[in-house]
Amino acid sequence: SGVKGARMCWEVTLFRDQIVLRYLVILIGWPPGTPFQDFSKRGAPSFAQMRELIKLMETGKLYFAKATSAQLRVARMDASGISP
């Protein structure tokens, strides 16, 4: 991300508060059907899904982008409206 000390949050409300609203970004390219949660918890993405996430990041298809004011309004109203 280029932000020293930045850490990812996997719980939807924390993701909104600590990532989206703090850094004013959204996550683009998260694959449908891949759970958005801590990889160490039960129900987390499978090994194949994690490999796909890495591939998407390496090819620039999974990335953070500057959020629009409309996206930030949605995030403030409902955390699930902005999560991947």
JSON list of C-alpha atoms in Angstrom, two decimals:
[
{"chain": "A", "resi": 1, "resn": "SER", "atom": "CA", "xyz": [0.00, 0.00, 0.00]},
{"chain": "A", "resi": 2, "resn": "GLY", "atom": "CA", "xyz": [2.94, 2.28, 0.53]},
{"chain": "A", "resi": 3, "resn": "VAL", "atom": "CA", "xyz": [1.59, 3.26, 3.96]},
{"chain": "A", "resi": 4, "resn": "LYS", "atom": "CA", "xyz": [4.10, 2.41, 6.67]},
{"chain": "A", "resi": 5, "resn": "GLY", "atom": "CA", "xyz": [2.48, 0.43, 9.46]},
{"chain": "A", "resi": 6, "resn": "ALA", "atom": "CA", "xyz": [-0.77, -0.22, 7.56]},
{"chain": "A", "resi": 7, "resn": "ARG", "atom": "CA", "xyz": [-2.37, -3.56, 8.37]},
{"chain": "A", "resi": 8, "resn": "MET", "atom": "CA", "xyz": [-5.27, -5.35, 6.77]},
{"chain": "A", "resi": 9, "resn": "CYS", "atom": "CA", "xyz": [-8.53, -5.91, 8.68]},
{"chain": "A", "resi": 10, "resn": "TRP", "atom": "CA", "xyz": [-10.73, -8.89, 7.82]},
{"chain": "A", "resi": 11, "resn": "GLU", "atom": "CA", "xyz": [-13.88, -8.22, 9.87]},
{"chain": "A", "resi": 12, "resn": "VAL", "atom": "CA", "xyz": [-16.29, -6.11, 7.79]},
{"chain": "A", "resi": 13, "resn": "THR", "atom": "CA", "xyz": [-16.83, -3.27, 10.29]},
{"chain": "A", "resi": 14, "resn": "LEU", "atom": "CA", "xyz": [-13.11, -3.04, 11.09]},
{"chain": "A", "resi": 15, "resn": "PHE", "atom": "CA", "xyz": [-12.29, -3.13, 7.37]},
{"chain": "A", "resi": 16, "resn": "ARG", "atom": "CA", "xyz": [-14.62, -0.20, 6.83]},
{"chain": "A", "resi": 17, "resn": "ASP", "atom": "CA", "xyz": [-13.38, 1.80, 9.83]},
{"chain": "A", "resi": 18, "resn": "GLN", "atom": "CA", "xyz": [-9.66, 0.99, 9.73]},
{"chain": "A", "resi": 19, "resn": "ILE", "atom": "CA", "xyz": [-9.10, 0.70, 5.98]},
{"chain": "A", "resi": 20, "resn": "VAL", "atom": "CA", "xyz": [-11.83, 2.33, 3.88]},
{"chain": "A", "resi": 21, "resn": "LEU", "atom": "CA", "xyz": [-12.56, 5.37, 6.05]},
{"chain": "A", "resi": 22, "resn": "ARG", "atom": "CA", "xyz": [-9.02, 5.82, 7.38]},
{"chain": "A", "resi": 23, "resn": "TYR", "atom": "CA", "xyz": [-7.19, 5.60, 4.05]},
{"chain": "A", "resi": 24, "resn": "LEU", "atom": "CA", "xyz": [-10.15, 6.59, 1.80]},
{"chain": "A", "resi": 25, "resn": "VAL", "atom": "CA", "xyz": [-9.73, 3.51, -0.41]},
{"chain": "A", "resi": 26, "resn": "ILE", "atom": "CA", "xyz": [-11.78, 0.56, -1.59]},
{"chain": "A", "resi": 27, "resn": "LEU", "atom": "CA", "xyz": [-10.66, -2.93, -2.53]},
{"chain": "A", "resi": 28, "resn": "ILE", "atom": "CA", "xyz": [-11.22, -3.75, -6.21]},
{"chain": "A", "resi": 29, "resn": "GLY", "atom": "CA", "xyz": [-11.17, -7.22, -7.74]},
{"chain": "A", "resi": 30, "resn": "TRP", "atom": "CA", "xyz": [-12.03, -9.51, -4.81]},
{"chain": "A", "resi": 31, "resn": "PRO", "atom": "CA", "xyz": [-13.37, -12.66, -6.51]},
{"chain": "A", "resi": 32, "resn": "PRO", "atom": "CA", "xyz": [-17.04, -13.56, -5.95]},
{"chain": "A", "resi": 33, "resn": "GLY", "atom": "CA", "xyz": [-17.40, -16.67, -3.84]},
{"chain": "A", "resi": 34, "resn": "THR", "atom": "CA", "xyz": [-14.13, -16.12, -1.97]},
{"chain": "A", "resi": 35, "resn": "PRO", "atom": "CA", "xyz": [-14.83, -15.50, 1.72]},
{"chain": "A", "resi": 36, "resn": "PHE", "atom": "CA", "xyz": [-13.61, -12.14, 3.00]},
{"chain": "A", "resi": 37, "resn": "GLN", "atom": "CA", "xyz": [-12.29, -13.07, 6.43]},
{"chain": "A", "resi": 38, "resn": "ASP", "atom": "CA", "xyz": [-9.15, -13.84, 8.39]},
{"chain": "A", "resi": 39, "resn": "PHE", "atom": "CA", "xyz": [-7.30, -16.64, 6.63]},
{"chain": "A", "resi": 40, "resn": "SER", "atom": "CA", "xyz": [-6.61, -18.44, 9.91]},
{"chain": "A", "resi": 41, "resn": "LYS", "atom": "CA", "xyz": [-10.29, -18.83, 10.85]},
{"chain": "A", "resi": 42, "resn": "ARG", "atom": "CA", "xyz": [-12.69, -21.63, 10.02]},
{"chain": "A", "resi": 43, "resn": "GLY", "atom": "CA", "xyz": [-14.50, -20.98, 6.75]},
{"chain": "A", "resi": 44, "resn": "ALA", "atom": "CA", "xyz": [-11.58, -18.93, 5.43]},
{"chain": "A", "resi": 45, "resn": "PRO", "atom": "CA", "xyz": [-10.61, -19.03, 1.76]},
{"chain": "A", "resi": 46, "resn": "SER", "atom": "CA", "xyz": [-9.31, -22.40, 0.59]},
{"chain": "A", "resi": 47, "resn": "PHE", "atom": "CA", "xyz": [-5.71, -22.88, -0.48]},
{"chain": "A", "resi": 48, "resn": "ALA", "atom": "CA", "xyz": [-6.80, -22.63, -4.13]},
{"chain": "A", "resi": 49, "resn": "GLN", "atom": "CA", "xyz": [-8.68, -19.40, -3.39]},
{"chain": "A", "resi": 50, "resn": "MET", "atom": "CA", "xyz": [-5.63, -17.96, -1.61]},
{"chain": "A", "resi": 51, "resn": "ARG", "atom": "CA", "xyz": [-3.45, -18.82, -4.62]},
{"chain": "A", "resi": 52, "resn": "GLU", "atom": "CA", "xyz": [-6.00, -17.04, -6.83]},
{"chain": "A", "resi": 53, "resn": "LEU", "atom": "CA", "xyz": [-5.87, -13.95, -4.56]},
{"chain": "A", "resi": 54, "resn": "ILE", "atom": "CA", "xyz": [-2.07, -13.89, -4.83]},
{"chain": "A", "resi": 55, "resn": "LYS", "atom": "CA", "xyz": [-2.27, -14.24, -8.62]},
{"chain": "A", "resi": 56, "resn": "LEU", "atom": "CA", "xyz": [-4.80, -11.38, -8.79]},
{"chain": "A", "resi": 57, "resn": "MET", "atom": "CA", "xyz": [-2.54, -9.16, -6.68]},
{"chain": "A", "resi": 58, "resn": "GLU", "atom": "CA", "xyz": [0.56, -10.01, -8.72]},
{"chain": "A", "resi": 59, "resn": "THR", "atom": "CA", "xyz": [-1.23, -9.21, -11.98]},
{"chain": "A", "resi": 60, "resn": "GLY", "atom": "CA", "xyz": [-2.73, -5.97, -10.67]},
{"chain": "A", "resi": 61, "resn": "LYS", "atom": "CA", "xyz": [-6.32, -7.23, -10.79]},
{"chain": "A", "resi": 62, "resn": "LEU", "atom": "CA", "xyz": [-6.79, -7.08, -6.99]},
{"chain": "A", "resi": 63, "resn": "TYR", "atom": "CA", "xyz": [-5.86, -3.67, -5.65]},
{"chain": "A", "resi": 64, "resn": "PHE", "atom": "CA", "xyz": [-6.87, -0.68, -3.58]},
{"chain": "A", "resi": 65, "resn": "ALA", "atom": "CA", "xyz": [-8.25, 2.38, -5.35]},
{"chain": "A", "resi": 66, "resn": "LYS", "atom": "CA", "xyz": [-9.18, 5.83, -4.12]},
{"chain": "A", "resi": 67, "resn": "ALA", "atom": "CA", "xyz": [-12.80, 5.79, -2.94]},
{"chain": "A", "resi": 68, "resn": "THR", "atom": "CA", "xyz": [-15.31, 8.23, -4.39]},
{"chain": "A", "resi": 69, "resn": "SER", "atom": "CA", "xyz": [-17.36, 10.45, -2.10]},
{"chain": "A", "resi": 70, "resn": "ALA", "atom": "CA", "xyz": [-20.43, 8.32, -2.96]},
{"chain": "A", "resi": 71, "resn": "GLN", "atom": "CA", "xyz": [-18.61, 5.12, -1.95]},
{"chain": "A", "resi": 72, "resn": "LEU", "atom": "CA", "xyz": [-17.53, 6.72, 1.32]},
{"chain": "A", "resi": 73, "resn": "ARG", "atom": "CA", "xyz": [-21.14, 7.77, 2.04]},
{"chain": "A", "resi": 74, "resn": "VAL", "atom": "CA", "xyz": [-22.26, 4.17, 1.48]},
{"chain": "A", "resi": 75, "resn": "ALA", "atom": "CA", "xyz": [-19.48, 2.92, 3.76]},
{"chain": "A", "resi": 76, "resn": "ARG", "atom": "CA", "xyz": [-20.51, 5.28, 6.56]},
{"chain": "A", "resi": 77, "resn": "MET", "atom": "CA", "xyz": [-24.14, 4.10, 6.34]},
{"chain": "A", "resi": 78, "resn": "ASP", "atom": "CA", "xyz": [-23.51, 0.35, 6.05]},
{"chain": "A", "resi": 79, "resn": "ALA", "atom": "CA", "xyz": [-20.21, -1.48, 6.43]},
{"chain": "A", "resi": 80, "resn": "SER", "atom": "CA", "xyz": [-21.42, -4.39, 4.30]},
{"chain": "A", "resi": 81, "resn": "GLY", "atom": "CA", "xyz": [-22.10, -2.00, 1.42]},
{"chain": "A", "resi": 82, "resn": "ILE", "atom": "CA", "xyz": [-18.39, -1.40, 0.89]},
{"chain": "A", "resi": 83, "resn": "SER", "atom": "CA", "xyz": [-16.82, -4.75, 1.78]},
{"chain": "A", "resi": 84, "resn": "PRO", "atom": "CA", "xyz": [-15.52, -6.94, -1.05]}
]
